[in-house]
PDB file of C-alpha atoms in Angstrom:
ATOM      1  CA  MET A   5      59.206  44.291 183.812  1.00 90.00           C
ATOM      2  CA  LEU A   6      56.938  41.639 185.331  1.00 96.00           C
ATOM      3  CA  GLN A   7      57.295  42.488 189.000  1.00 95.00           C
ATOM      4  CA  GLY A   8      54.143  41.519 190.865  1.00 93.00           C
ATOM      5  CA  MET A   9      52.731  39.395 188.041  1.00 97.00           C
ATOM      6  CA  LYS A  10      51.863  35.710 188.230  1.00 98.00           C
ATOM      7  CA  ILE A  11      51.782  33.882 184.901  1.00 98.00           C
ATOM      8  CA  ILE A  12      50.991  30.429 183.558  1.00 98.00           C
ATOM      9  CA  VAL A  13      53.318  28.937 180.914  1.00 98.00           C
ATOM     10  CA  THR A  14      52.357  25.751 179.082  1.00 98.00           C
ATOM     11  CA  GLY A  15      55.020  23.565 177.506  1.00 97.00           C
ATOM     12  CA  ALA A  16      57.325  24.946 180.171  1.00 97.00           C
ATOM     13  CA  ALA A  17      59.866  22.165 180.503  1.00 96.00           C
ATOM     14  CA  SER A  18      61.948  22.634 177.340  1.00 92.00           C
ATOM     15  CA  GLY A  19      62.797  24.841 174.382  1.00 92.00           C
ATOM     16  CA  ILE A  20      61.058  28.201 174.119  1.00 95.00           C
ATOM     17  CA  GLY A  21      58.792  27.459 177.085  1.00 96.00           C
ATOM     18  CA  LYS A  22      61.772  26.867 179.358  1.00 96.00           C
ATOM     19  CA  ALA A  23      63.365  30.125 178.214  1.00 96.00           C
ATOM     20  CA  ILE A  24      60.114  31.982 178.890  1.00 97.00           C
ATOM     21  CA  VAL A  25      59.963  30.561 182.414  1.00 98.00           C
ATOM     22  CA  ARG A  26      63.546  31.525 183.134  1.00 96.00           C
ATOM     23  CA  HIS A  27      63.229  35.056 181.747  1.00 97.00           C
ATOM     24  CA  SER A  28      59.902  35.619 183.495  1.00 98.00           C
ATOM     25  CA  LEU A  29      61.440  34.703 186.837  1.00 97.00           C
ATOM     26  CA  GLU A  30      64.346  37.051 186.137  1.00 96.00           C
ATOM     27  CA  ALA A  31      61.827  39.801 185.303  1.00 97.00           C
ATOM     28  CA  GLY A  32      60.232  39.424 188.728  1.00 97.00           C
ATOM     29  CA  ALA A  33      57.192  37.257 187.982  1.00 97.00           C
ATOM     30  CA  GLU A  34      55.903  34.201 189.763  1.00 98.00           C
ATOM     31  CA  VAL A  35      55.502  31.376 187.253  1.00 98.00           C
ATOM     32  CA  ILE A  36      53.204  28.374 187.090  1.00 98.00           C
ATOM     33  CA  GLY A  37      54.830  25.992 184.629  1.00 98.00           C
ATOM     34  CA  CYS A  38      52.813  23.177 183.019  1.00 97.00           C
ATOM     35  CA  ASP A  39      54.129  20.285 180.974  1.00 97.00           C
ATOM     36  CA  LEU A  40      53.360  16.646 180.264  1.00 96.00           C
ATOM     37  CA  ASP A  41      57.018  15.680 180.756  1.00 95.00           C
ATOM     38  CA  GLY A  42      57.363  15.117 184.501  1.00 95.00           C
ATOM     39  CA  PRO A  43      61.139  14.456 184.611  1.00 95.00           C
ATOM     40  CA  ARG A  44      61.905  17.608 182.621  1.00 95.00           C
ATOM     41  CA  LEU A  45      59.633  19.610 184.907  1.00 96.00           C
ATOM     42  CA  GLU A  46      61.681  18.366 187.841  1.00 95.00           C
ATOM     43  CA  GLU A  47      64.871  19.404 186.029  1.00 95.00           C
ATOM     44  CA  LEU A  48      63.379  22.845 185.405  1.00 96.00           C
ATOM     45  CA  LYS A  49      62.499  23.250 189.067  1.00 93.00           C
ATOM     46  CA  HIS A  50      65.972  22.152 190.130  1.00 94.00           C
ATOM     47  CA  GLU A  51      67.721  24.468 187.660  1.00 94.00           C
ATOM     48  CA  ALA A  52      65.538  27.469 188.504  1.00 93.00           C
ATOM     49  CA  ALA A  53      66.010  26.968 192.252  1.00 91.00           C
ATOM     50  CA  SER A  54      63.289  29.561 192.860  1.00 94.00           C
ATOM     51  CA  ASP A  55      60.441  29.645 195.348  1.00 94.00           C
ATOM     52  CA  LYS A  56      58.520  31.658 192.711  1.00 97.00           C
ATOM     53  CA  LEU A  57      58.205  28.669 190.376  1.00 97.00           C
ATOM     54  CA  TYR A  58      55.308  26.216 190.719  1.00 97.00           C
ATOM     55  CA  THR A  59      55.096  23.198 188.422  1.00 97.00           C
ATOM     56  CA  TYR A  60      52.170  21.035 187.327  1.00 96.00           C
ATOM     57  CA  ARG A  61      52.291  17.894 185.192  1.00 97.00           C
ATOM     58  CA  LEU A  62      49.432  18.291 182.752  1.00 96.00           C
ATOM     59  CA  ASP A  63      48.286  17.279 179.270  1.00 97.00           C
ATOM     60  CA  VAL A  64      46.888  20.485 177.775  1.00 98.00           C
ATOM     61  CA  ALA A  65      44.689  18.429 175.433  1.00 97.00           C
ATOM     62  CA  ASP A  66      42.860  16.798 178.352  1.00 98.00           C
ATOM     63  CA  TYR A  67      39.824  19.003 178.958  1.00 98.00           C
ATOM     64  CA  SER A  68      38.953  17.518 182.359  1.00 98.00           C
ATOM     65  CA  GLY A  69      42.592  17.830 183.404  1.00 98.00           C
ATOM     66  CA  VAL A  70      42.607  21.493 182.405  1.00 98.00           C
ATOM     67  CA  GLU A  71      39.384  22.051 184.360  1.00 97.00           C
ATOM     68  CA  HIS A  72      40.929  20.436 187.433  1.00 97.00           C
ATOM     69  CA  PHE A  73      44.080  22.531 186.994  1.00 98.00           C
ATOM     70  CA  PHE A  74      42.138  25.798 186.917  1.00 98.00           C
ATOM     71  CA  SER A  75      40.097  24.752 189.941  1.00 97.00           C
ATOM     72  CA  ALA A  76      43.395  24.428 191.794  1.00 96.00           C
ATOM     73  CA  ILE A  77      44.596  27.754 190.363  1.00 97.00           C
ATOM     74  CA  GLN A  78      41.501  29.556 191.653  1.00 95.00           C
ATOM     75  CA  GLN A  79      42.218  28.267 195.144  1.00 95.00           C
ATOM     76  CA  GLU A  80      46.008  28.546 195.225  1.00 95.00           C
ATOM     77  CA  HIS A  81      46.862  31.275 192.690  1.00 96.00           C
ATOM     78  CA  ALA A  82      43.730  33.390 192.294  1.00 94.00           C
ATOM     79  CA  ASP A  83      45.876  36.435 191.513  1.00 95.00           C
ATOM     80  CA  VAL A  84      47.232  34.968 188.259  1.00 98.00           C
ATOM     81  CA  SER A  85      47.090  37.573 185.479  1.00 97.00           C
ATOM     82  CA  GLY A  86      49.125  36.161 182.576  1.00 98.00           C
ATOM     83  CA  LEU A  87      48.942  33.125 180.306  1.00 98.00           C
ATOM     84  CA  VAL A  88      51.467  31.965 177.723  1.00 98.00           C
ATOM     85  CA  ASN A  89      50.018  29.261 175.489  1.00 98.00           C
ATOM     86  CA  ASN A  90      53.198  27.596 174.282  1.00 97.00           C
ATOM     87  CA  ALA A  91      52.755  23.806 174.439  1.00 97.00           C
ATOM     88  CA  GLY A  92      52.971  22.185 171.019  1.00 95.00           C
ATOM     89  CA  ILE A  93      54.274  19.251 169.009  1.00 94.00           C
ATOM     90  CA  TYR A  94      55.828  19.078 165.553  1.00 93.00           C
ATOM     91  CA  LEU A  95      56.260  15.752 163.777  1.00 92.00           C
ATOM     92  CA  GLY A  96      58.005  17.140 160.701  1.00 88.00           C
ATOM     93  CA  ARG A  97      56.438  14.924 158.069  1.00 90.00           C
ATOM     94  CA  SER A  98      54.473  15.112 154.850  1.00 92.00           C
ATOM     95  CA  LEU A  99      50.710  15.254 155.040  1.00 96.00           C
ATOM     96  CA  LEU A 100      50.685  12.042 152.987  1.00 97.00           C
ATOM     97  CA  GLU A 101      52.452  10.172 155.802  1.00 96.00           C
ATOM     98  CA  TYR A 102      50.130  11.185 158.647  1.00 97.00           C
ATOM     99  CA  THR A 103      47.846   8.670 160.339  1.00 98.00           C
ATOM    100  CA  PRO A 104      44.438   9.786 161.645  1.00 98.00           C
ATOM    101  CA  GLU A 105      45.701   9.284 165.206  1.00 98.00           C
ATOM    102  CA  GLU A 106      48.693  11.549 164.589  1.00 98.00           C
ATOM    103  CA  ILE A 107      46.523  14.241 162.991  1.00 98.00           C
ATOM    104  CA  ASN A 108      44.236  14.202 166.008  1.00 98.00           C
ATOM    105  CA  ARG A 109      47.112  14.383 168.487  1.00 97.00           C
ATOM    106  CA  VAL A 110      48.791  17.361 166.796  1.00 98.00           C
ATOM    107  CA  MET A 111      45.497  19.238 166.524  1.00 98.00           C
ATOM    108  CA  ASP A 112      44.493  18.337 170.081  1.00 98.00           C
ATOM    109  CA  ILE A 113      47.680  19.790 171.565  1.00 98.00           C
ATOM    110  CA  ASN A 114      48.366  22.657 169.157  1.00 98.00           C
ATOM    111  CA  ILE A 115      44.802  23.942 168.864  1.00 98.00           C
ATOM    112  CA  LYS A 116      42.507  22.477 171.498  1.00 98.00           C
ATOM    113  CA  GLY A 117      45.067  22.983 174.256  1.00 98.00           C
ATOM    114  CA  TYR A 118      45.163  26.703 173.442  1.00 98.00           C
ATOM    115  CA  VAL A 119      41.374  26.863 173.307  1.00 98.00           C
ATOM    116  CA  TYR A 120      40.927  25.050 176.625  1.00 98.00           C
ATOM    117  CA  PHE A 121      43.430  27.252 178.459  1.00 98.00           C
ATOM    118  CA  SER A 122      42.170  30.474 176.881  1.00 98.00           C
ATOM    119  CA  GLN A 123      38.587  29.601 177.778  1.00 98.00           C
ATOM    120  CA  ALA A 124      39.342  28.731 181.408  1.00 98.00           C
ATOM    121  CA  PHE A 125      41.724  31.665 181.911  1.00 98.00           C
ATOM    122  CA  GLY A 126      39.378  34.139 180.229  1.00 98.00           C
ATOM    123  CA  ARG A 127      36.372  32.948 182.200  1.00 97.00           C
ATOM    124  CA  MET A 128      38.250  33.206 185.493  1.00 97.00           C
ATOM    125  CA  LEU A 129      39.519  36.744 184.938  1.00 98.00           C
ATOM    126  CA  LEU A 130      36.325  38.098 183.413  1.00 97.00           C
ATOM    127  CA  GLU A 131      34.257  36.773 186.312  1.00 96.00           C
ATOM    128  CA  GLN A 132      36.674  38.474 188.718  1.00 95.00           C
ATOM    129  CA  LYS A 133      36.723  41.623 186.546  1.00 97.00           C
ATOM    130  CA  GLN A 134      40.497  41.385 186.646  1.00 97.00           C
ATOM    131  CA  LYS A 135      42.889  42.642 183.977  1.00 97.00           C
ATOM    132  CA  GLY A 136      45.209  40.164 182.314  1.00 98.00           C
ATOM    133  CA  VAL A 137      47.138  39.193 179.204  1.00 98.00           C
ATOM    134  CA  ILE A 138      47.449  36.133 176.964  1.00 98.00           C
ATOM    135  CA  VAL A 139      50.373  35.454 174.631  1.00 98.00           C
ATOM    136  CA  ASN A 140      49.910  32.665 172.069  1.00 98.00           C
ATOM    137  CA  MET A 141      52.827  30.904 170.406  1.00 97.00           C
ATOM    138  CA  SER A 142      52.167  30.676 166.678  1.00 97.00           C
ATOM    139  CA  SER A 143      54.827  30.308 163.989  1.00 94.00           C
ATOM    140  CA  VAL A 144      55.967  31.644 160.646  1.00 90.00           C
ATOM    141  CA  SER A 145      54.625  28.279 159.424  1.00 89.00           C
ATOM    142  CA  GLY A 146      51.125  29.560 160.124  1.00 91.00           C
ATOM    143  CA  GLN A 147      51.723  32.563 157.896  1.00 89.00           C
ATOM    144  CA  GLU A 148      53.854  31.221 155.055  1.00 86.00           C
ATOM    145  CA  GLY A 149      53.023  27.507 155.019  1.00 87.00           C
ATOM    146  CA  SER A 150      54.937  24.524 156.318  1.00 87.00           C
ATOM    147  CA  SER A 151      56.500  21.350 154.946  1.00 87.00           C
ATOM    148  CA  ASP A 152      54.377  19.734 157.688  1.00 93.00           C
ATOM    149  CA  ALA A 153      50.876  20.777 156.604  1.00 96.00           C
ATOM    150  CA  VAL A 154      49.138  19.649 159.793  1.00 97.00           C
ATOM    151  CA  TYR A 155      51.518  21.681 161.958  1.00 96.00           C
ATOM    152  CA  GLY A 156      51.159  24.667 159.625  1.00 96.00           C
ATOM    153  CA  LEU A 157      47.376  24.626 159.802  1.00 97.00           C
ATOM    154  CA  THR A 158      47.452  24.500 163.618  1.00 98.00           C
ATOM    155  CA  LYS A 159      49.695  27.546 163.783  1.00 97.00           C
ATOM    156  CA  ALA A 160      47.467  29.426 161.324  1.00 97.00           C
ATOM    157  CA  ALA A 161      44.503  28.573 163.531  1.00 98.00           C
ATOM    158  CA  ILE A 162      46.215  30.175 166.508  1.00 98.00           C
ATOM    159  CA  LEU A 163      46.352  33.504 164.688  1.00 98.00           C
ATOM    160  CA  GLY A 164      42.578  33.387 164.260  1.00 98.00           C
ATOM    161  CA  LEU A 165      42.089  32.375 167.882  1.00 98.00           C
ATOM    162  CA  THR A 166      44.254  35.297 168.989  1.00 98.00           C
ATOM    163  CA  LYS A 167      42.204  37.888 167.104  1.00 98.00           C
ATOM    164  CA  SER A 168      38.881  36.423 168.207  1.00 98.00           C
ATOM    165  CA  CYS A 169      39.883  36.225 171.864  1.00 98.00           C
ATOM    166  CA  ALA A 170      41.194  39.790 171.702  1.00 98.00           C
ATOM    167  CA  MET A 171      37.707  40.858 170.589  1.00 98.00           C
ATOM    168  CA  ASN A 172      35.813  38.663 173.046  1.00 98.00           C
ATOM    169  CA  PHE A 173      37.943  39.399 176.119  1.00 98.00           C
ATOM    170  CA  ALA A 174      38.301  43.174 175.629  1.00 98.00           C
ATOM    171  CA  PRO A 175      38.786  45.438 177.414  1.00 97.00           C
ATOM    172  CA  LEU A 176      40.079  43.452 180.395  1.00 98.00           C
ATOM    173  CA  ILE A 177      42.374  40.932 178.711  1.00 98.00           C
ATOM    174  CA  ARG A 178      44.907  41.725 176.008  1.00 98.00           C
ATOM    175  CA  VAL A 179      45.603  38.826 173.613  1.00 98.00           C
ATOM    176  CA  ASN A 180      48.550  38.727 171.210  1.00 98.00           C
ATOM    177  CA  ALA A 181      50.560  36.154 169.280  1.00 98.00           C
ATOM    178  CA  VAL A 182      54.231  35.528 168.547  1.00 97.00           C
ATOM    179  CA  ALA A 183      55.242  34.003 165.210  1.00 95.00           C
ATOM    180  CA  PRO A 184      58.884  32.885 165.348  1.00 93.00           C
ATOM    181  CA  THR A 185      60.871  31.453 162.489  1.00 83.00           C
ATOM    182  CA  MET A 186      62.977  28.336 162.965  1.00 72.00           C
ATOM    183  CA  ALA A 187      64.517  28.663 166.429  1.00 68.00           C
ATOM    184  CA  ASP A 188      67.549  26.850 167.793  1.00 64.00           C
ATOM    185  CA  THR A 189      65.639  24.366 169.982  1.00 62.00           C
ATOM    186  CA  PRO A 190      65.299  20.552 170.039  1.00 63.00           C
ATOM    187  CA  MET A 191      62.279  20.871 167.717  1.00 61.00           C
ATOM    188  CA  MET A 192      64.589  22.078 164.924  1.00 58.00           C
ATOM    189  CA  GLY A 193      65.901  18.521 164.593  1.00 61.00           C
ATOM    190  CA  HIS A 194      62.588  17.532 162.989  1.00 60.00           C
ATOM    191  CA  ILE A 195      62.683  20.233 160.281  1.00 66.00           C
ATOM    192  CA  PRO A 196      63.874  18.876 156.895  1.00 65.00           C
ATOM    193  CA  ALA A 197      67.358  20.042 155.913  1.00 71.00           C
ATOM    194  CA  TRP A 198      66.067  21.633 152.694  1.00 67.00           C
ATOM    195  CA  ARG A 199      63.551  23.702 154.659  1.00 68.00           C
ATOM    196  CA  GLN A 200      66.179  24.831 157.151  1.00 67.00           C
ATOM    197  CA  GLN A 201      68.392  25.952 154.261  1.00 72.00           C
ATOM    198  CA  GLU A 202      65.472  27.809 152.668  1.00 70.00           C
ATOM    199  CA  TYR A 203      64.825  29.740 155.886  1.00 67.00           C
ATOM    200  CA  ARG A 204      68.505  30.661 156.239  1.00 71.00           C
ATOM    201  CA  GLU A 205      68.835  31.855 152.643  1.00 71.00           C
ATOM    202  CA  HIS A 206      65.922  34.289 153.070  1.00 73.00           C
ATOM    203  CA  GLN A 207      66.981  35.765 156.417  1.00 78.00           C
ATOM    204  CA  LEU A 208      68.253  39.345 156.386  1.00 83.00           C
ATOM    205  CA  ASN A 209      69.879  38.793 159.758  1.00 78.00           C
ATOM    206  CA  PRO A 210      72.167  35.736 159.510  1.00 78.00           C
ATOM    207  CA  GLU A 211      72.394  35.142 163.245  1.00 82.00           C
ATOM    208  CA  PRO A 212      70.354  32.140 164.437  1.00 84.00           C
ATOM    209  CA  LEU A 213      67.151  32.815 166.339  1.00 85.00           C
ATOM    210  CA  LEU A 214      67.429  31.602 169.930  1.00 90.00           C
ATOM    211  CA  ALA A 215      64.735  30.579 172.378  1.00 92.00           C
ATOM    212  CA  GLU A 216      65.921  33.493 174.516  1.00 94.00           C
ATOM    213  CA  ASP A 217      65.121  35.944 171.711  1.00 94.00           C
ATOM    214  CA  VAL A 218      61.537  34.714 171.578  1.00 95.00           C
ATOM    215  CA  ALA A 219      61.300  34.819 175.368  1.00 96.00           C
ATOM    216  CA  ASP A 220      62.420  38.464 175.426  1.00 96.00           C
ATOM    217  CA  THR A 221      59.535  39.390 173.128  1.00 96.00           C
ATOM    218  CA  VAL A 222      57.050  37.405 175.203  1.00 97.00           C
ATOM    219  CA  ILE A 223      58.211  39.227 178.355  1.00 98.00           C
ATOM    220  CA  PHE A 224      57.578  42.574 176.648  1.00 97.00           C
ATOM    221  CA  MET A 225      54.117  41.480 175.526  1.00 98.00           C
ATOM    222  CA  LEU A 226      53.211  40.347 179.036  1.00 98.00           C
ATOM    223  CA  SER A 227      54.356  43.626 180.537  1.00 97.00           C
ATOM    224  CA  SER A 228      52.512  46.918 180.901  1.00 96.00           C
ATOM    225  CA  ARG A 229      54.848  48.400 178.289  1.00 96.00           C
ATOM    226  CA  ALA A 230      52.768  46.568 175.677  1.00 97.00           C
ATOM    227  CA  ARG A 231      49.464  47.910 177.000  1.00 96.00           C
ATOM    228  CA  ALA A 232      48.483  49.326 173.567  1.00 97.00           C
ATOM    229  CA  TYR A 233      48.801  45.965 171.795  1.00 98.00           C
ATOM    230  CA  THR A 234      45.980  43.465 171.444  1.00 98.00           C
ATOM    231  CA  GLY A 235      44.973  41.195 168.562  1.00 98.00           C
ATOM    232  CA  ALA A 236      48.464  41.654 167.144  1.00 97.00           C
ATOM    233  CA  THR A 237      51.022  39.173 165.819  1.00 96.00           C
ATOM    234  CA  PHE A 238      54.705  39.785 166.461  1.00 95.00           C
ATOM    235  CA  ASP A 239      56.939  38.375 163.710  1.00 92.00           C
ATOM    236  CA  ILE A 240      60.323  37.142 164.935  1.00 91.00           C
ATOM    237  CA  ASN A 241      61.907  35.827 161.761  1.00 82.00           C
ATOM    238  CA  ASN A 242      65.216  37.652 161.181  1.00 79.00           C
ATOM    239  CA  GLY A 243      63.632  39.441 158.224  1.00 80.00           C
ATOM    240  CA  CYS A 244      62.992  36.094 156.513  1.00 73.00           C
ATOM    241  CA  TYR A 245      59.508  37.181 155.451  1.00 72.00           C
ATOM    242  CA  LEU A 246      58.526  40.832 155.135  1.00 72.00           C
ATOM    243  CA  ARG A 247      54.929  42.070 155.276  1.00 70.00           C
TER     244      ARG A 247
END
């Protein structure tokens, strides 16, 4: 489905990002994987064993670092046409327990990182008059609220960013969001047990959501089969919340 495409995936070294990288490679794409975790990036490269995977150690919240990254992309991968904004952190705590430094870090990665990458990617493709697609990783927490209020507000912000970028980048770049429920990834270990039970009790489909399930949807959204979608949010929540 992605034959001939070259895509950037942030937060590529673990969880949903890792699954997206793997499935994208299987679908025929070349992938540029970014992550702050250097050792895990090396593991990803070793496991993928593909000459179509390029990795970059990068903090998505570092604006100058993102600028430098896209300068390299323009020289080495000027034909890139897809971006998956996936990098994020979740501390799993009450708003009352947050320090100002922690609030800033979560918002820097979960919001500013998406803004920085969307801006640089959008500018590059629009200047080249090249078609492309952005997929933003939001969450059911951004739609229904979260026990971690700071995380929830960042994921709600991504839904607004998605719609605005869809308007601003049309007609060349399609921009959509994915809003998964609790997925079976390392991040789930930070979700309070009561909240996990609440999600499970409301799900119409009792099977756990896997990172691979989210990746399958992202692959569809990146592909030409989703050419009629932009500004949309895809709920992946096992029927936990119906709209």
